[in-house]
Coordinates of C-alpha atoms and ligand atoms in Angstrom, one line a residue:
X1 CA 94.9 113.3 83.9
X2 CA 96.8 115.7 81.5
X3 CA 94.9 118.8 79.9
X4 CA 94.0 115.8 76.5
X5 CA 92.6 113.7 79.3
X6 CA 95.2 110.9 78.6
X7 CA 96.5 109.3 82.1
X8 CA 99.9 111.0 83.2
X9 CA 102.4 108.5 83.6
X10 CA 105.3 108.4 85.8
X11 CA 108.8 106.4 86.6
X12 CA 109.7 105.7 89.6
X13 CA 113.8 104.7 90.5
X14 CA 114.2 103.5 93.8
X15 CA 110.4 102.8 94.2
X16 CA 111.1 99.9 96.9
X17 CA 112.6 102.3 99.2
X18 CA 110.8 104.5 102.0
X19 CA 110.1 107.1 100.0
X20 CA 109.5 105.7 96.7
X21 CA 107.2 103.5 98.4
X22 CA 105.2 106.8 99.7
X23 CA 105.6 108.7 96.2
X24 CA 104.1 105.3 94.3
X25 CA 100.8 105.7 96.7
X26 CA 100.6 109.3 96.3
X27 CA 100.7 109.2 92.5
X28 CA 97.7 106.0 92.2
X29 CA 95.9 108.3 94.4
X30 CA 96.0 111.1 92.1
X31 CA 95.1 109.0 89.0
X32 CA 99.0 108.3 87.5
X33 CA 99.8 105.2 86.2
X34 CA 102.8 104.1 88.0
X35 CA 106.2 102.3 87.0
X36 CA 108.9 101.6 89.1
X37 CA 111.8 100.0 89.1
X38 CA 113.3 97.3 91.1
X39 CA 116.5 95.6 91.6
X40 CA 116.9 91.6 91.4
X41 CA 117.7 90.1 95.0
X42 CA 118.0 86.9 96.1
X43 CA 115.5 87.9 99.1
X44 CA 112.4 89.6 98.7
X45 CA 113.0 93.4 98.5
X46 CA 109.3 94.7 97.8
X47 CA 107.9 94.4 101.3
X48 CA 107.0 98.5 101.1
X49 CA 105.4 98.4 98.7
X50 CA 103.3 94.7 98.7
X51 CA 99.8 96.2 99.7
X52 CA 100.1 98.1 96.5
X53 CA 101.0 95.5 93.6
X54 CA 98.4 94.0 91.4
X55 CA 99.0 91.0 89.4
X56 CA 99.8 92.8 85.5
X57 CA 97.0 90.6 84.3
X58 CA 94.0 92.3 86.3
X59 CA 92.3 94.3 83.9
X60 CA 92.7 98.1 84.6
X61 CA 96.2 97.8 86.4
X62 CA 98.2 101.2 86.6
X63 CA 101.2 100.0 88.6
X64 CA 103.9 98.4 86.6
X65 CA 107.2 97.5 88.1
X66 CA 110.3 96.2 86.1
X67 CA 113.5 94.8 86.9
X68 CA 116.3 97.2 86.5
X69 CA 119.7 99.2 87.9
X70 CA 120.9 102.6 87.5
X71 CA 124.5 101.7 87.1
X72 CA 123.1 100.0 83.6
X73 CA 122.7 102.3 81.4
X74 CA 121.0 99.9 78.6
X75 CA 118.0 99.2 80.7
X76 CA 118.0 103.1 81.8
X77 CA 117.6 103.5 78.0
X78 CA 114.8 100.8 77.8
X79 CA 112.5 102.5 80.2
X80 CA 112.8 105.8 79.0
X81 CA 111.9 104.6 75.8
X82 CA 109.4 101.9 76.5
X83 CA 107.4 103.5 79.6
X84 CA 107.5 107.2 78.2
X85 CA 107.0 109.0 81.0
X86 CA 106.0 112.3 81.6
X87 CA 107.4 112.3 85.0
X88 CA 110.6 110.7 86.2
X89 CA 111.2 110.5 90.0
X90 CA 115.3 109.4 90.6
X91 CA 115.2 108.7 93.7
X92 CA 117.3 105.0 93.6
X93 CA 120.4 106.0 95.9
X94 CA 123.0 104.1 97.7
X95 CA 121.8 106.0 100.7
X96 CA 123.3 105.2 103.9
X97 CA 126.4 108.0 104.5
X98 CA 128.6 105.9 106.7
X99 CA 128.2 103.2 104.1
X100 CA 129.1 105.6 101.4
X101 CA 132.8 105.7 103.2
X102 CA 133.0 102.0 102.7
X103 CA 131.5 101.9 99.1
X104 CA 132.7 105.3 97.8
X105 CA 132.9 104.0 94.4
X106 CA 129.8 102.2 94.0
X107 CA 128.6 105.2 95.6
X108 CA 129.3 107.1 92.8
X109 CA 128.3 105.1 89.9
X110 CA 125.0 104.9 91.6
X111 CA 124.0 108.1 92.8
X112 CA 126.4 110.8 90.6
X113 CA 126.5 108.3 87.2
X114 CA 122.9 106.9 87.5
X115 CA 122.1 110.4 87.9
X116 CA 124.1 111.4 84.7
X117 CA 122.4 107.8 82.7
X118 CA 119.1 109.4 83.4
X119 CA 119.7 112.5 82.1
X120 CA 121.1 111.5 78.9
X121 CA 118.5 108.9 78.0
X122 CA 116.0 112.0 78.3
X123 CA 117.7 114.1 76.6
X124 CA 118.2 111.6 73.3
X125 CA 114.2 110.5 74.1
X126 CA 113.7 114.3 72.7
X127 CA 110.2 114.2 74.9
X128 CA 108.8 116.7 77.5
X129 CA 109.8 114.6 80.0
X130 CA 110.0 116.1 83.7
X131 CA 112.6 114.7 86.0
X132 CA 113.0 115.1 89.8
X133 CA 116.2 114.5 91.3
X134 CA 116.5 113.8 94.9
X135 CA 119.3 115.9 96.2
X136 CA 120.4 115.7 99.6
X137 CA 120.5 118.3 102.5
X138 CA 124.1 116.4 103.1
X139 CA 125.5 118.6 100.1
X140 CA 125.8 121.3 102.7
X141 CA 128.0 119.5 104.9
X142 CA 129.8 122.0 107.1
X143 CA 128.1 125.2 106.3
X144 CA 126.7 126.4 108.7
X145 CA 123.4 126.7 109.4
X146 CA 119.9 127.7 108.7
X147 CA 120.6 126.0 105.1
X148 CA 118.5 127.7 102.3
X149 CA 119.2 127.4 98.3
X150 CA 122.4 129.8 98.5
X151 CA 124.2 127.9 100.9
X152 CA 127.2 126.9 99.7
X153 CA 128.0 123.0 99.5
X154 CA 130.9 122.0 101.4
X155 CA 130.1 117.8 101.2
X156 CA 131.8 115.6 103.9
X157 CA 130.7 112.3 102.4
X158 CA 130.9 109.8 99.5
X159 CA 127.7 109.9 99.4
X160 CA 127.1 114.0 99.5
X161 CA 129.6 114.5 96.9
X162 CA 128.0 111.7 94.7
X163 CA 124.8 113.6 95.2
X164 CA 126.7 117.2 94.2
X165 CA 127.6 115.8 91.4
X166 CA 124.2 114.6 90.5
X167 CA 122.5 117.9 91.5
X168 CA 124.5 120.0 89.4
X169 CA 124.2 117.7 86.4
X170 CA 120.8 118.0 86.9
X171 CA 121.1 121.8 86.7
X172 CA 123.2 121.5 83.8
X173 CA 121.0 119.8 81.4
X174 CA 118.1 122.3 83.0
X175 CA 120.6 125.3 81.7
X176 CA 122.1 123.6 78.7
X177 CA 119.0 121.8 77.1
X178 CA 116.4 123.3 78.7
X179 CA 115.0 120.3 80.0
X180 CA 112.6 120.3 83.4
X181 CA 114.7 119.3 85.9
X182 CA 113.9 120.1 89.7
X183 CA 116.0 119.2 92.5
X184 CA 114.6 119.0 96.3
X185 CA 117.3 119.5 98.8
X186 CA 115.2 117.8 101.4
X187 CA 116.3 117.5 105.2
X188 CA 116.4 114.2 106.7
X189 CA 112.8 112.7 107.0
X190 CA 111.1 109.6 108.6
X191 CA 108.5 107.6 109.0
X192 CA 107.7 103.8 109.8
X193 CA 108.8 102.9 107.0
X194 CA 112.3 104.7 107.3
X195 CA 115.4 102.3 106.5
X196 CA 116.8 100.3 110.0
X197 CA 120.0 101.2 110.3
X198 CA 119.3 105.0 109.8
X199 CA 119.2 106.3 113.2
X200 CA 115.7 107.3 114.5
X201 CA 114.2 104.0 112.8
X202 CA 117.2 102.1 114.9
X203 CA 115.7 104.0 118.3
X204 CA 112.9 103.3 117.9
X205 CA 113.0 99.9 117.0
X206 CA 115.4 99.2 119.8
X207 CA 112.5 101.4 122.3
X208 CA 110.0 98.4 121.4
X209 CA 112.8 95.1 121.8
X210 CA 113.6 97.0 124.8
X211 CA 110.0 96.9 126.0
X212 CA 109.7 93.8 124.8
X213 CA 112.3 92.4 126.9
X214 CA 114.0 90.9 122.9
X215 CA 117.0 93.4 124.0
X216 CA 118.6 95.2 126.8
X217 CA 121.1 97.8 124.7
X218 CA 121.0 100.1 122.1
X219 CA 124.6 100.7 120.6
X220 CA 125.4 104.2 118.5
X221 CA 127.7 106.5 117.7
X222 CA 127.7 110.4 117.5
X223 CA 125.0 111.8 120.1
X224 CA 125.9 115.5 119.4
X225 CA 125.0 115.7 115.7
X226 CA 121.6 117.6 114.8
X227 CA 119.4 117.1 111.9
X228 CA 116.0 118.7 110.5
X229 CA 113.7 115.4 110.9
X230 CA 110.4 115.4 108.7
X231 CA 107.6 113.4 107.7
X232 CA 108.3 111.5 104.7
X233 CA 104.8 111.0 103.3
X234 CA 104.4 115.4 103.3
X235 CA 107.7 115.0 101.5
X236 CA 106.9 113.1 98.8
X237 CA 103.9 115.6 97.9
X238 CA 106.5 118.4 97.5
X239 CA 108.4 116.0 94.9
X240 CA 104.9 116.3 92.9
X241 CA 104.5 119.7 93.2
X242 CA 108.3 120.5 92.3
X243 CA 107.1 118.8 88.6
X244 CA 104.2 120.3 88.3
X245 CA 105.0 124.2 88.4
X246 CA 105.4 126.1 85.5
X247 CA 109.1 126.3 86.1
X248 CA 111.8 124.1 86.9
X249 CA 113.8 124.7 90.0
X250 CA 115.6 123.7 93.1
X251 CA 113.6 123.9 96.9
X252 CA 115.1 123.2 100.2
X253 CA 112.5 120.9 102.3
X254 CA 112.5 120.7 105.7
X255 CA 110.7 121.7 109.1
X256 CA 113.3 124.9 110.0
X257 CA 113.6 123.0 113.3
X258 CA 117.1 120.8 114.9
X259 CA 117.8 118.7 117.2
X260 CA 120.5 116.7 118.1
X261 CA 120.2 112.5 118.4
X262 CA 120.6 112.9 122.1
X263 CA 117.3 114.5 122.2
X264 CA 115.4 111.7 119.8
X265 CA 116.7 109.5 122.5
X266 CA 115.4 111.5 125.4
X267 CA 111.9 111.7 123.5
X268 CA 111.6 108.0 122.7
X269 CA 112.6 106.7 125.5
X270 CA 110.7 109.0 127.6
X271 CA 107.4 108.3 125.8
X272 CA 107.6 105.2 126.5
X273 CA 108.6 106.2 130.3
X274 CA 112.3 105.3 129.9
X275 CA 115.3 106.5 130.6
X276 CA 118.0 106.0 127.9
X277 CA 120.9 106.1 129.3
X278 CA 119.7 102.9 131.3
X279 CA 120.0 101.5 127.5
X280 CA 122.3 102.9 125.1
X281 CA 126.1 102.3 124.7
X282 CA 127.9 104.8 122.3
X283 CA 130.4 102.1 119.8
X284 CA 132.9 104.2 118.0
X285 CA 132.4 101.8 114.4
X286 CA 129.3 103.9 113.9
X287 CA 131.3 107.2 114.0
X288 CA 131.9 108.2 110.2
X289 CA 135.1 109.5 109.6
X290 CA 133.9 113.2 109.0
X291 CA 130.4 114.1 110.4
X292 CA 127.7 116.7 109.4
X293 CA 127.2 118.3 112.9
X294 CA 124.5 120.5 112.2
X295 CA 121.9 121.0 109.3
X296 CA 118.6 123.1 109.7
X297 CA 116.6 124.2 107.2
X298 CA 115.1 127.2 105.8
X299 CA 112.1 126.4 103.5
X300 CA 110.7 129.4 102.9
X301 CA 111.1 129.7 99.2
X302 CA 109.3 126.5 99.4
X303 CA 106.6 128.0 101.5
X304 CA 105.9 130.6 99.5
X305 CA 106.1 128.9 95.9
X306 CA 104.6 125.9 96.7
X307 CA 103.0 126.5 99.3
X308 CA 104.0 123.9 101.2
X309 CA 104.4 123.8 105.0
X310 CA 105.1 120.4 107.0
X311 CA 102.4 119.2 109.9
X312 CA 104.7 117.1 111.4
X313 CA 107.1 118.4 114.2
X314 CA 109.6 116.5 116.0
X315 CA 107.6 115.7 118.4
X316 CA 104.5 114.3 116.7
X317 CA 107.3 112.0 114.5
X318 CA 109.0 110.4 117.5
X319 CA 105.2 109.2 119.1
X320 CA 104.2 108.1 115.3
X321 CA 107.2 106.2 114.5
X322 CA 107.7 104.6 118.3
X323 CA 103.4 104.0 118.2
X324 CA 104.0 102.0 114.8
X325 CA 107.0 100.1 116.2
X326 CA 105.7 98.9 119.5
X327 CA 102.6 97.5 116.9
X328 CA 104.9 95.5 115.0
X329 CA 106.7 93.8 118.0
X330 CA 102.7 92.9 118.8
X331 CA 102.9 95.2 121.9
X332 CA 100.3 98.2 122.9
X333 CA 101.4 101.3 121.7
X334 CA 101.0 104.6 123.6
X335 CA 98.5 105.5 120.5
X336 CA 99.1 109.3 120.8
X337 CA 101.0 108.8 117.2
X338 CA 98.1 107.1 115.7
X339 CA 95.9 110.1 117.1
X340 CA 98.5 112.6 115.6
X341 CA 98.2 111.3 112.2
X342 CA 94.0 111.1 112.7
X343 CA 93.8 114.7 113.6
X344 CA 96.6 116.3 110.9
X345 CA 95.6 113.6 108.0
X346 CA 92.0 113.3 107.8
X347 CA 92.1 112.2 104.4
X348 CA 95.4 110.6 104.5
X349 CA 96.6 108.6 101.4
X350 CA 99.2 106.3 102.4
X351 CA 99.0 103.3 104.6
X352 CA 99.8 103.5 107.7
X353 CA 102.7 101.3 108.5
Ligands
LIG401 P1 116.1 104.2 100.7 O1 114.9 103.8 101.6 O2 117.5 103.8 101.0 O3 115.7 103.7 99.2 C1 116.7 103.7 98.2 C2 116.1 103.0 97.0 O4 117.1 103.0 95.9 C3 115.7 101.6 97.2 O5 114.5 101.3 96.5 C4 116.9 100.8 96.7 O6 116.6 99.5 96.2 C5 117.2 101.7 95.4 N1 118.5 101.4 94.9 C6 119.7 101.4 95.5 N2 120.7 101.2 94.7 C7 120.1 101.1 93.4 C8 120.6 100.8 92.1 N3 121.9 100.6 91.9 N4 119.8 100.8 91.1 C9 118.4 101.0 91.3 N5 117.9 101.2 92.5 C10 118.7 101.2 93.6 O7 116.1 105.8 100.5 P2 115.0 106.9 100.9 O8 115.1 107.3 102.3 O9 113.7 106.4 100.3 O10 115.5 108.1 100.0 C11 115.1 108.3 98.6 C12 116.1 109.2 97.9 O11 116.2 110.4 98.5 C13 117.5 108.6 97.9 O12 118.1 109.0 96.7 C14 118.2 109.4 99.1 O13 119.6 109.5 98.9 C15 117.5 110.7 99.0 N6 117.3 111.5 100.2 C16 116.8 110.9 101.3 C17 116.6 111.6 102.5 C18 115.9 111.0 103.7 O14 116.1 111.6 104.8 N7 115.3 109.9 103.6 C19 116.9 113.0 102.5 C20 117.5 113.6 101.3 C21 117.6 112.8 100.2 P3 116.6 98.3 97.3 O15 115.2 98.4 98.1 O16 116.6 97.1 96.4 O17 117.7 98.5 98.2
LIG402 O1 120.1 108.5 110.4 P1 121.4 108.8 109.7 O2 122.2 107.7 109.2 O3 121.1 109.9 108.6 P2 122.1 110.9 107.8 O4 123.5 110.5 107.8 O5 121.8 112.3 108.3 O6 121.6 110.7 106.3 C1 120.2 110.6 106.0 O7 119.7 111.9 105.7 C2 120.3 112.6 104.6 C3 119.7 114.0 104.5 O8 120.4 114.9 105.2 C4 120.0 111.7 103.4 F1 120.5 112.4 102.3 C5 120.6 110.4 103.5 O9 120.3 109.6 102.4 C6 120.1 109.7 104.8 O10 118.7 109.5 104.5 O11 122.4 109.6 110.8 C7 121.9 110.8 111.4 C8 122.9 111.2 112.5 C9 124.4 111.3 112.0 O12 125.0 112.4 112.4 C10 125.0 110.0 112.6 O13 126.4 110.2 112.8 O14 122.9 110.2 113.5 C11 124.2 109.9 113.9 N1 124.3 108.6 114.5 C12 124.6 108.3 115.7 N2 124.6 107.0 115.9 C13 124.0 107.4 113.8 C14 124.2 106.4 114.8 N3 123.6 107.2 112.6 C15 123.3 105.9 112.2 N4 122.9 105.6 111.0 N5 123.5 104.8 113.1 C16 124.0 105.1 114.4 O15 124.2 104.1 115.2

């Protein structure tokens, strides 16, 4: 509720994905009514976000979702103006960064000029709308690390240079219209419900077909690289905090811990009492033609002004997300992820699957 006791109300782009999904539950728990935007697709495309919808005409509804893209601007318009939020969450991203090589200019339109679409339609709506932007760890490409807000970007994608673009817009209209826009840099982050082809999500999925005798290798590419892997549903809390300070700015998010994919394997596999390299084949297609070898965070500023820390280590995420996969194949998980989650989340808000 805002300080007149009126419902806040907030828009949600890319609210099918893993984290919109998570950020669409965390807002109905705190009271927001929620809209979101979906694409059209010949398939269904909601499945994240099913246990939540509501048929519009039950009385009291406070989800809402709407067909729409970023890369038209017309509908962009027609939300901003229609739903009038108070927060916007842009989190609708081609997302993948090998894809990005193959799509570098749908890439763009949709993360940097979807970004930009956003932005503008705010700024003509002349309202105190507050807009999160979901900026990318990625950016910092080859600097080395720990990466904290003054690390310089040096982007090695599509994708990360899309996302640049789109984070520095954001600052722009911050700096230039003194509008309330916060970007989190947030380090790669997880859960059951992360995309399949990202490359914890295809472990462990392959760690269950494996048990479950459906398959007998795991192909991937770069072992070596390291990443900063999170647990999407604390992320999405930070989002709501970066909107509701007193001041707009820009947090790195991440654990401050690394490791390389070689060790997710050796984790996975090993919790389930394998041994991957019994399993896994490396296939060169899923190198990308220039890699981000190393990204660690430093959150501190995030720490100390929003006091936020994470509860989920790399550890804890490699039993949660193989525990939720081994359930979906129908198999008996290990259950020390489910305990994880019972001990850190006793009043946990999202469902867990
Ligand atoms: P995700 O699971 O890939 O979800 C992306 C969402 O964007 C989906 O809802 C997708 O719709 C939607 N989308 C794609 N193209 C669109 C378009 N042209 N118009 C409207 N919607 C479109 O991504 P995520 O992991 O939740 O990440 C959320 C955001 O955070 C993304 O912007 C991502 O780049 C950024 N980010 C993610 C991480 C991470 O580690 N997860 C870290 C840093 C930043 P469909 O479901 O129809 O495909
Ligand atoms: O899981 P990934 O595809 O995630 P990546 O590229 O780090 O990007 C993710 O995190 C970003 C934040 O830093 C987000 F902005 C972005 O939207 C996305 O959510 O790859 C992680 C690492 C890479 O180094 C990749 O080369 O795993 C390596 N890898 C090795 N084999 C693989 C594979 N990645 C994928 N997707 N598939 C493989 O077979």
């Amino acid at each position: 509720m805002s300080k007149e006791g009126k419902r806040r109300v907030a828009l949600i782009t890319g609210i099918t994905g893993q984290d919109g999904s998570y950020l669409a539950e965390y807002l109905l728990s705190l009271g927001y009514d929620v809209h979101g935007i979906i694409r059209k697709s010949s398939s269904f495309n909601t499945s994240r976000i099913d246990h939540i919808y509501v048929d519009p005409h039950t009385e009291g509804n406070t989800f809402f979702l709407h067909f729409g893209d970023l890369s038209d601007g017309e509908l962009v318009s027609k939300f901003i103006y229609s739903v009038k939020p108070d927060e916007v969450y842009n989190l609708a991203a081609q997302s993948h960064v090998r894809v990005s090589f193959d799509m570098p200019e749908y890439t763009g339109n949709v993360n940097a000029l979807g970004t930009a679409r956003l932005l503008e339609r705010i700024r003509g709506s002349e309202s105190n709308t507050r807009l999160y932007q979901a900026s990318t760890s990625e950016m910092f490409g080859n600097s080395p690390p720990p990466q904290d807000e003054n690390t310089p970007f040096r982007p090695r994608s599509p994708y990360a240079i899309a996302k640049l673009y789109a984070h520095l817009m954001s600052i722009n209209y911050r700096e230039s219209y003194n509008m309330f826009c916060a970007n989190g840099i947030l380090f790669n982050h997880e859960s059951p419900r992360r995309g399949e082809t990202f490359v914890t999500r295809k472990i462990t999925m392959a760690i269950a077909r494996i048990v479950a005798k459906r398959d007998k290798t795991l192909f991937l590419g770069n072992l070596d690289a390291q990443r900063d892997w999170g647990f999407a549903p604390e992320y999405v809390e930070c989002m709501h905090k970066m909107l509701n300070v007193d001041k707009p700015d820009d947090f790195v998010i991440g654990t401050g811990e690394t490791h390389s994919v070689r060790e997710f394997l050796e984790h996975a596999f090993s919790y389930m009492g394998l041994d991957y390299t019994d399993f896994v084949k490396i296939d060169k297609r899923y190198f990308r033609p220039s890699e981000v070898e190393s990204l660690k965070s430093n959150p501190s500023k995030a720490n100390k002004k929003l006091g936020w820390k994470p509860k989920i280590n790399f550890d804890d995420l490699v039993k949660i997300m193989v525990d939720s996969d081994m359930r979906k194949l129908d198999l008996t998980p290990i259950g020390e992820g489910d305990e994880i989650l019972k001990r850190k989340f006793p009043e946990k808000w999202w469902r867990t699957d």
